[in-house]
Coordinates of C-alpha atoms in Angstrom, one line a residue:
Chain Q
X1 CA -12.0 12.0 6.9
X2 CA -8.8 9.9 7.7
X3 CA -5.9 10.9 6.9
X4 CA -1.8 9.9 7.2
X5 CA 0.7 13.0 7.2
X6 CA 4.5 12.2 6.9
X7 CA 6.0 14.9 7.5
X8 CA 9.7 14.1 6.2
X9 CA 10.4 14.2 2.6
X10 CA 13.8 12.9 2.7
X11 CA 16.4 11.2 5.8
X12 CA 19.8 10.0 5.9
X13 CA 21.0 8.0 8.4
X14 CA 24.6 6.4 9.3
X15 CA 25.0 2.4 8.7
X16 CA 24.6 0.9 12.5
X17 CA 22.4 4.4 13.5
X18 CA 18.7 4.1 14.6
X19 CA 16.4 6.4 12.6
X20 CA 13.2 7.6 13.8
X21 CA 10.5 8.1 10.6
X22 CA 7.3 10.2 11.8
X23 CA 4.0 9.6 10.9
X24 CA 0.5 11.3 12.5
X25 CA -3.0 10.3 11.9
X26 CA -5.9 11.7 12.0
X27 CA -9.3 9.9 12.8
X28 CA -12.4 10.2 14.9
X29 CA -13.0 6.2 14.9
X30 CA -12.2 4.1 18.0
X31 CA -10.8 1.2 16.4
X32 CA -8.3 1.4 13.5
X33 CA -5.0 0.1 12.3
X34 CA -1.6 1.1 11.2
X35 CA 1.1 -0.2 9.2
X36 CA 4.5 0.6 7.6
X37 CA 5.5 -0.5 4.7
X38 CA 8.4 -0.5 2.8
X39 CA 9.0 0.0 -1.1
X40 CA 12.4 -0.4 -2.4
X41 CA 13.6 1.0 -6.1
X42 CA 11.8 -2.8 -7.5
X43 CA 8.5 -1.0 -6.6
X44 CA 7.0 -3.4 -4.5
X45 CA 5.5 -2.3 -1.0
X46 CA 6.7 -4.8 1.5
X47 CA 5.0 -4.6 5.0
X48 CA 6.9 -3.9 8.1
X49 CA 4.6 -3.9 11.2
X50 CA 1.1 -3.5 12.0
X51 CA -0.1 -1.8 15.6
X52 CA -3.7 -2.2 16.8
X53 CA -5.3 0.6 18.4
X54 CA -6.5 -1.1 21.1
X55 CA -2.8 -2.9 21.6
X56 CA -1.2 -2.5 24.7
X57 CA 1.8 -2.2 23.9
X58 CA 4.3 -1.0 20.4
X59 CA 4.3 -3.6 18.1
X60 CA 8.3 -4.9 17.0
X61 CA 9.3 -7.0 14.1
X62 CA 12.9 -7.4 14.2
X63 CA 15.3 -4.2 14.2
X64 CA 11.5 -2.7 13.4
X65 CA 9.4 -1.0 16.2
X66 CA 6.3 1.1 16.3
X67 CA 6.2 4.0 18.6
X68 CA 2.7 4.1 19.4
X69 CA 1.6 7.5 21.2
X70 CA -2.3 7.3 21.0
X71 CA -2.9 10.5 22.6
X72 CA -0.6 12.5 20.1
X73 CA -2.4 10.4 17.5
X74 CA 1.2 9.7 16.3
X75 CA 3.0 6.2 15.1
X76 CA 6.7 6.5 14.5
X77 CA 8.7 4.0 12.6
X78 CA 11.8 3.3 14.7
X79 CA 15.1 1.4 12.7
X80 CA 17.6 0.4 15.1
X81 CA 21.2 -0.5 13.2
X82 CA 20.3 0.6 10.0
X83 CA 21.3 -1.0 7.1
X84 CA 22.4 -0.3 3.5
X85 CA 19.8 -2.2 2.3
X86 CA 16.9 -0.1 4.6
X87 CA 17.8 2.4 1.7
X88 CA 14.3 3.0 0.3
X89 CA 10.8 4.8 0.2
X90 CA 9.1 3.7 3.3
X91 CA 5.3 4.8 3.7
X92 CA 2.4 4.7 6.3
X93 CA -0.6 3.7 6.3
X94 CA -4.4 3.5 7.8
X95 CA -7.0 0.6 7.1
X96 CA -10.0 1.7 6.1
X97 CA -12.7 -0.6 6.6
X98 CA -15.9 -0.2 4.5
X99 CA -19.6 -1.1 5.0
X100 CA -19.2 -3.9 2.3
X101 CA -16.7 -5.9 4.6
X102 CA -14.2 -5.0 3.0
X103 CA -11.3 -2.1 3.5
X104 CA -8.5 -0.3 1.7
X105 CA -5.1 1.2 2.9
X106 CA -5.0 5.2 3.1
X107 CA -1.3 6.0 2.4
X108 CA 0.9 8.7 3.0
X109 CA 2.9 10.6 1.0
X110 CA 6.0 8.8 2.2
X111 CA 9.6 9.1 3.6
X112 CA 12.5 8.6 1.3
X113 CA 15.7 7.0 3.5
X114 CA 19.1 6.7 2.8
X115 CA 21.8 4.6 4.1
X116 CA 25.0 5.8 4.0
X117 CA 28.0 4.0 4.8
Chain B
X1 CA 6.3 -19.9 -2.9
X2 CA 5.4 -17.5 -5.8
X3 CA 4.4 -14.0 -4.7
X4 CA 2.2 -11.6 -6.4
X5 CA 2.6 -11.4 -9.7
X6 CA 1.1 -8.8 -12.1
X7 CA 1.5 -8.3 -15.7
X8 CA 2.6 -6.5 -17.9
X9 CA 5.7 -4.6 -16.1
X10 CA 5.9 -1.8 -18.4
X11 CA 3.3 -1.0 -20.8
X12 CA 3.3 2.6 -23.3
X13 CA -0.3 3.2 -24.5
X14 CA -2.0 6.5 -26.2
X15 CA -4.1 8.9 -25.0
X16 CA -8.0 7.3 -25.8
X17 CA -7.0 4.0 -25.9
X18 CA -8.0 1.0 -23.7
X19 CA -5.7 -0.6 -21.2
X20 CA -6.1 -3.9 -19.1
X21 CA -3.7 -5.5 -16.2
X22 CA -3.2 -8.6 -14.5
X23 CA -2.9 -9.6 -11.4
X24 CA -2.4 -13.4 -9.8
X25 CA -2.6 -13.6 -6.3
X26 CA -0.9 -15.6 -3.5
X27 CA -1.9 -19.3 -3.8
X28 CA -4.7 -19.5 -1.2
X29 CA -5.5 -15.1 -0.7
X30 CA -9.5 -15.0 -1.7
X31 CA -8.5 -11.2 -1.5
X32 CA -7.1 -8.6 -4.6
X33 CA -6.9 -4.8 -4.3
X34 CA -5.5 -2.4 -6.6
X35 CA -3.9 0.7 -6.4
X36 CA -2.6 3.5 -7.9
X37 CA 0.5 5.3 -7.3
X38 CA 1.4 8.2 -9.3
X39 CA 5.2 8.9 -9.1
X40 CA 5.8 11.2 -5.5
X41 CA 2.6 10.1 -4.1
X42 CA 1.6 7.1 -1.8
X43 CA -0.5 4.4 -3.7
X44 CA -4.3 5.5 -3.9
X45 CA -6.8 2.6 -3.3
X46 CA -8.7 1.8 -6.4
X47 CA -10.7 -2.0 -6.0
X48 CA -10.8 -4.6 -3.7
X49 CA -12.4 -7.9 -4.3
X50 CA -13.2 -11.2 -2.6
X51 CA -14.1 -13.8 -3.7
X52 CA -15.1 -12.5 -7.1
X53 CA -17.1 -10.0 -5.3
X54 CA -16.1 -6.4 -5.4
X55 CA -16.2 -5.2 -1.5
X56 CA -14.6 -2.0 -2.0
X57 CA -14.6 1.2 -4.4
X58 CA -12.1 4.1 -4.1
X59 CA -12.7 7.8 -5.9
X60 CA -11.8 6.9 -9.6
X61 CA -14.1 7.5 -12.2
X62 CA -16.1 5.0 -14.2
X63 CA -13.3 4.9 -16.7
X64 CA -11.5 2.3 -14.2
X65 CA -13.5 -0.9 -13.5
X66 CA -12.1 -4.8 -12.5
X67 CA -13.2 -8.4 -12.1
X68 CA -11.7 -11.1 -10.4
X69 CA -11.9 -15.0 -11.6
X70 CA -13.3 -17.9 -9.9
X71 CA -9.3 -19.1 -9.3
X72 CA -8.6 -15.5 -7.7
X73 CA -6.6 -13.4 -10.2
X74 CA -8.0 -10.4 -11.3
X75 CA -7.7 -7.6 -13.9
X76 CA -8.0 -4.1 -13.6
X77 CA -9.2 -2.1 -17.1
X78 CA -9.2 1.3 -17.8
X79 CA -10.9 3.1 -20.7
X80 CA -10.4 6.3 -22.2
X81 CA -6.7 6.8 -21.4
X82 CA -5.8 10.0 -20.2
X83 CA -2.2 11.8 -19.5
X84 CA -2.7 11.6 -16.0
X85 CA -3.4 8.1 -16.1
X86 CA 0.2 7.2 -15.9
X87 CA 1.3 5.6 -12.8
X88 CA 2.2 2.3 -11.2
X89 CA -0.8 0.0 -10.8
X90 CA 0.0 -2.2 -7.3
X91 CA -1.6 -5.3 -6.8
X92 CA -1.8 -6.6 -3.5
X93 CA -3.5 -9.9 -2.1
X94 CA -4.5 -11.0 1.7
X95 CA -6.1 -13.9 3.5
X96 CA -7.8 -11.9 4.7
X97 CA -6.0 -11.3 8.4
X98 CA -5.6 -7.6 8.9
X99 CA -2.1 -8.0 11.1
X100 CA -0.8 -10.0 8.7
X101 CA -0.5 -7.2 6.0
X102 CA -1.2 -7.4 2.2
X103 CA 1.3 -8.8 -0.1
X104 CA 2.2 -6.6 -3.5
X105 CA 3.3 -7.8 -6.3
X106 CA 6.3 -5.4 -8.2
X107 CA 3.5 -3.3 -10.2
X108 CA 3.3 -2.4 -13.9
X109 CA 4.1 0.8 -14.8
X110 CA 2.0 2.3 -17.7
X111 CA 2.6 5.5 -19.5
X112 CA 0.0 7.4 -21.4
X113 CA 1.6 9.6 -24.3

Protein backbone atom coordinates (compact mmCIF):
# COMPACT_ATOMS: atom_id res chain seq x y z
CA UNK A 1 0.00 0.00 0.00
CA UNK A 2 1.13 3.65 -0.62
CA UNK A 3 1.64 5.68 1.81
CA UNK A 4 2.87 9.68 2.68
CA UNK A 5 4.66 10.12 6.16
CA UNK A 6 5.30 13.76 7.40
CA UNK A 7 7.17 13.57 9.92
CA UNK A 8 6.93 17.25 11.49
CA UNK A 9 3.98 18.22 13.32
CA UNK A 10 4.73 21.76 13.70
CA UNK A 11 7.78 24.44 12.17
CA UNK A 12 8.61 27.91 12.75
CA UNK A 13 10.67 29.67 10.54
CA UNK A 14 12.13 33.46 10.45
CA UNK A 15 10.50 35.99 7.76
CA UNK A 16 13.27 35.96 4.75
CA UNK A 17 14.59 32.13 6.17
CA UNK A 18 14.27 29.07 3.89
CA UNK A 19 12.51 26.08 5.50
CA UNK A 20 12.88 22.67 4.56
CA UNK A 21 9.33 20.55 5.14
CA UNK A 22 9.99 16.55 4.87
CA UNK A 23 7.96 14.25 3.38
CA UNK A 24 8.76 10.19 2.52
CA UNK A 25 6.85 7.87 0.49
CA UNK A 26 6.44 4.65 0.31
CA UNK A 27 5.48 2.62 -2.99
CA UNK A 28 6.50 -0.38 -4.99
CA UNK A 29 5.10 1.19 -8.46
CA UNK A 30 7.48 2.65 -11.08
CA UNK A 31 5.68 5.53 -12.04
CA UNK A 32 3.86 7.92 -9.58
CA UNK A 33 3.49 11.49 -8.70
CA UNK A 34 3.85 13.91 -5.94
CA UNK A 35 2.50 17.14 -4.96
CA UNK A 36 2.42 19.75 -2.17
CA UNK A 37 -0.23 21.53 -1.36
CA UNK A 38 -0.98 24.21 0.73
CA UNK A 39 -4.11 24.89 3.03
CA UNK A 40 -4.36 28.13 4.78
CA UNK A 41 -6.90 28.88 7.93
CA UNK A 42 -9.85 29.50 4.71
CA UNK A 43 -9.53 25.69 4.28
CA UNK A 44 -8.85 25.44 0.89
CA UNK A 45 -5.85 23.21 -0.32
CA UNK A 46 -4.03 25.26 -2.89
CA UNK A 47 -1.33 23.20 -4.96
CA UNK A 48 2.28 24.12 -4.94
CA UNK A 49 4.36 21.80 -7.22
CA UNK A 50 4.06 18.53 -8.81
CA UNK A 51 7.36 16.20 -9.48
CA UNK A 52 7.21 13.24 -11.80
CA UNK A 53 9.01 10.18 -10.98
CA UNK A 54 10.56 9.74 -14.03
CA UNK A 55 11.57 13.76 -14.07
CA UNK A 56 14.95 14.58 -14.38
CA UNK A 57 15.35 17.05 -12.43
CA UNK A 58 13.32 18.93 -8.97
CA UNK A 59 10.50 20.59 -10.00
CA UNK A 60 10.36 24.73 -8.89
CA UNK A 61 7.48 27.04 -8.85
CA UNK A 62 8.54 30.25 -7.64
CA UNK A 63 10.29 30.60 -4.07
CA UNK A 64 8.89 26.73 -4.13
CA UNK A 65 11.18 23.70 -4.99
CA UNK A 66 10.94 20.03 -4.62
CA UNK A 67 13.92 18.09 -3.35
CA UNK A 68 13.55 15.01 -5.18
CA UNK A 69 15.80 12.06 -3.76
CA UNK A 70 14.31 8.95 -5.45
CA UNK A 71 16.58 6.53 -3.87
CA UNK A 72 15.65 7.69 -0.23
CA UNK A 73 12.10 7.63 -1.53
CA UNK A 74 11.93 11.13 -0.06
CA UNK A 75 10.42 14.64 -1.56
CA UNK A 76 11.13 17.67 0.50
CA UNK A 77 9.28 20.91 0.25
CA UNK A 78 11.98 23.71 0.12
CA UNK A 79 10.58 27.69 0.95
CA UNK A 80 13.25 29.98 0.21
CA UNK A 81 12.41 33.75 1.83
CA UNK A 82 9.61 32.80 3.69
CA UNK A 83 6.79 34.85 4.10
CA UNK A 84 4.18 35.83 6.64
CA UNK A 85 1.66 34.75 4.52
CA UNK A 86 3.51 30.98 3.93
CA UNK A 87 1.95 30.80 7.54
CA UNK A 88 -0.30 27.66 7.13
CA UNK A 89 -0.99 23.73 7.07
CA UNK A 90 0.97 22.56 4.09
CA UNK A 91 0.45 18.70 3.19
CA UNK A 92 1.88 16.02 0.72
CA UNK A 93 0.56 13.99 -1.42
CA UNK A 94 0.63 10.69 -3.80
CA UNK A 95 -1.73 10.13 -6.94
CA UNK A 96 -3.22 7.18 -6.99
CA UNK A 97 -4.29 5.99 -10.18
CA UNK A 98 -7.07 3.38 -10.40
CA UNK A 99 -8.10 0.70 -12.94
CA UNK A 100 -11.22 2.79 -13.82
CA UNK A 101 -8.97 5.69 -15.27
CA UNK A 102 -9.39 7.52 -12.77
CA UNK A 103 -7.14 8.41 -9.41
CA UNK A 104 -7.32 10.07 -6.04
CA UNK A 105 -4.66 11.92 -3.93
CA UNK A 106 -3.19 9.87 -0.72
CA UNK A 107 -2.48 12.69 1.82
CA UNK A 108 -0.36 13.05 4.71
CA UNK A 109 -0.93 14.00 7.88
CA UNK A 110 0.57 17.39 7.26
CA UNK A 111 3.04 20.13 8.49
CA UNK A 112 1.76 23.06 10.39
CA UNK A 113 4.22 26.31 9.51
CA UNK A 114 4.64 29.47 11.11
CA UNK A 115 6.05 32.69 10.06
CA UNK A 116 7.29 34.74 12.40
CA UNK A 117 8.44 38.05 11.97
CA UNK B 1 -12.66 33.30 -13.20
CA UNK B 2 -14.86 31.72 -10.47
CA UNK B 3 -13.09 28.87 -8.60
CA UNK B 4 -14.56 25.98 -6.94
CA UNK B 5 -17.32 26.54 -5.16
CA UNK B 6 -19.25 24.21 -2.76
CA UNK B 7 -22.18 24.77 -0.64
CA UNK B 8 -23.22 25.01 2.20
CA UNK B 9 -20.04 26.37 4.28
CA UNK B 10 -21.19 25.35 7.58
CA UNK B 11 -23.91 23.01 8.08
CA UNK B 12 -25.10 21.43 11.98
CA UNK B 13 -27.13 18.26 11.41
CA UNK B 14 -28.17 15.23 14.01
CA UNK B 15 -27.08 12.06 14.52
CA UNK B 16 -29.51 9.71 11.91
CA UNK B 17 -30.30 12.38 9.76
CA UNK B 18 -29.52 12.82 6.03
CA UNK B 19 -27.06 15.25 4.65
CA UNK B 20 -26.31 16.50 0.97
CA UNK B 21 -23.40 18.98 -0.52
CA UNK B 22 -22.70 20.79 -3.47
CA UNK B 23 -20.09 21.20 -5.40
CA UNK B 24 -19.65 23.41 -8.91
CA UNK B 25 -16.58 22.95 -10.61
CA UNK B 26 -14.21 25.09 -12.66
CA UNK B 27 -15.89 26.25 -15.97
CA UNK B 28 -14.56 23.68 -18.38
CA UNK B 29 -13.02 20.59 -15.46
CA UNK B 30 -15.08 17.31 -16.67
CA UNK B 31 -13.48 16.12 -13.38
CA UNK B 32 -15.04 16.38 -9.35
CA UNK B 33 -13.55 14.48 -6.40
CA UNK B 34 -14.45 14.62 -2.82
CA UNK B 35 -12.76 14.40 0.17
CA UNK B 36 -12.83 14.17 3.60
CA UNK B 37 -10.83 15.76 6.15
CA UNK B 38 -11.42 15.23 9.74
CA UNK B 39 -9.85 17.99 11.79
CA UNK B 40 -5.69 16.83 12.41
CA UNK B 41 -5.78 14.64 9.52
CA UNK B 42 -4.94 15.01 5.73
CA UNK B 43 -8.15 14.87 3.47
CA UNK B 44 -9.22 11.18 2.80
CA UNK B 45 -10.32 10.53 -0.88
CA UNK B 46 -13.97 9.75 -1.05
CA UNK B 47 -15.42 9.98 -5.07
CA UNK B 48 -14.21 10.98 -8.20
CA UNK B 49 -16.19 11.51 -11.26
CA UNK B 50 -15.94 12.31 -14.91
CA UNK B 51 -18.02 13.08 -16.92
CA UNK B 52 -21.01 11.98 -14.87
CA UNK B 53 -19.29 8.71 -14.56
CA UNK B 54 -17.95 7.63 -11.15
CA UNK B 55 -14.08 6.50 -11.97
CA UNK B 56 -13.11 6.24 -8.46
CA UNK B 57 -14.23 4.86 -4.94
CA UNK B 58 -12.34 5.40 -1.67
CA UNK B 59 -12.98 3.14 1.77
CA UNK B 60 -16.33 4.77 3.07
CA UNK B 61 -19.15 2.88 3.58
CA UNK B 62 -22.31 2.78 1.61
CA UNK B 63 -23.71 5.39 3.81
CA UNK B 64 -21.75 8.02 1.46
CA UNK B 65 -22.72 7.96 -2.30
CA UNK B 66 -22.57 11.04 -5.18
CA UNK B 67 -23.63 11.94 -8.66
CA UNK B 68 -22.45 14.50 -10.90
CA UNK B 69 -24.85 16.46 -13.55
CA UNK B 70 -24.56 16.66 -17.18
CA UNK B 71 -23.08 20.58 -16.61
CA UNK B 72 -20.41 19.07 -14.17
CA UNK B 73 -21.39 19.93 -10.61
CA UNK B 74 -21.91 17.26 -8.29
CA UNK B 75 -23.27 16.41 -4.86
CA UNK B 76 -22.01 14.30 -2.38
CA UNK B 77 -24.93 12.61 0.21
CA UNK B 78 -24.49 10.93 3.24
CA UNK B 79 -27.11 8.89 5.13
CA UNK B 80 -27.27 7.83 8.55
CA UNK B 81 -25.28 10.58 10.20
CA UNK B 82 -22.95 9.49 12.64
CA UNK B 83 -20.62 11.55 15.31
CA UNK B 84 -17.66 10.80 13.43
CA UNK B 85 -19.10 12.03 10.39
CA UNK B 86 -18.04 15.56 11.16
CA UNK B 87 -15.38 16.93 9.05
CA UNK B 88 -14.67 19.23 6.14
CA UNK B 89 -15.92 17.86 2.89
CA UNK B 90 -13.26 19.28 0.00
CA UNK B 91 -14.28 19.44 -3.39
CA UNK B 92 -11.76 19.55 -5.88
CA UNK B 93 -12.06 19.79 -9.87
CA UNK B 94 -9.31 18.99 -12.79
CA UNK B 95 -9.08 18.96 -16.59
CA UNK B 96 -7.85 16.34 -16.18
CA UNK B 97 -3.80 17.11 -16.51
CA UNK B 98 -2.06 15.44 -13.60
CA UNK B 99 0.79 18.29 -13.33
CA UNK B 100 -1.54 20.81 -13.36
CA UNK B 101 -3.01 19.87 -9.83
CA UNK B 102 -6.64 19.86 -8.68
CA UNK B 103 -8.32 22.99 -7.75
CA UNK B 104 -10.43 22.99 -4.17
CA UNK B 105 -13.04 24.93 -3.46
CA UNK B 106 -13.02 26.34 0.59
CA UNK B 107 -15.01 23.12 1.86
CA UNK B 108 -18.15 22.93 4.00
CA UNK B 109 -17.74 22.04 7.37
CA UNK B 110 -20.55 19.80 8.77
CA UNK B 111 -21.06 18.85 12.39
CA UNK B 112 -22.96 15.88 13.61
CA UNK B 113 -24.39 16.46 17.22
Amino acid sequence: AQKITQTQPGMFVQEKEAVTLDCTYDTSDQSYGLFWYKQPSSGEMIFLIYQGSYDEQNATEGRYSLNFQKARKSANLVISASQLGDSAMYFCAMILPNSNSGYALNFGKGTSLLVTP
Amino acid sequence: DAGVTQSPTHLIKTRGQQVTLRCSPISGHKSVSWYQQVLGQGPQFIFQYYEKEERGRGNFPDRFSARQFPNYSSELNVNALLLGDSALYLCASSLGAVRQGDTFGSGTRLTVV
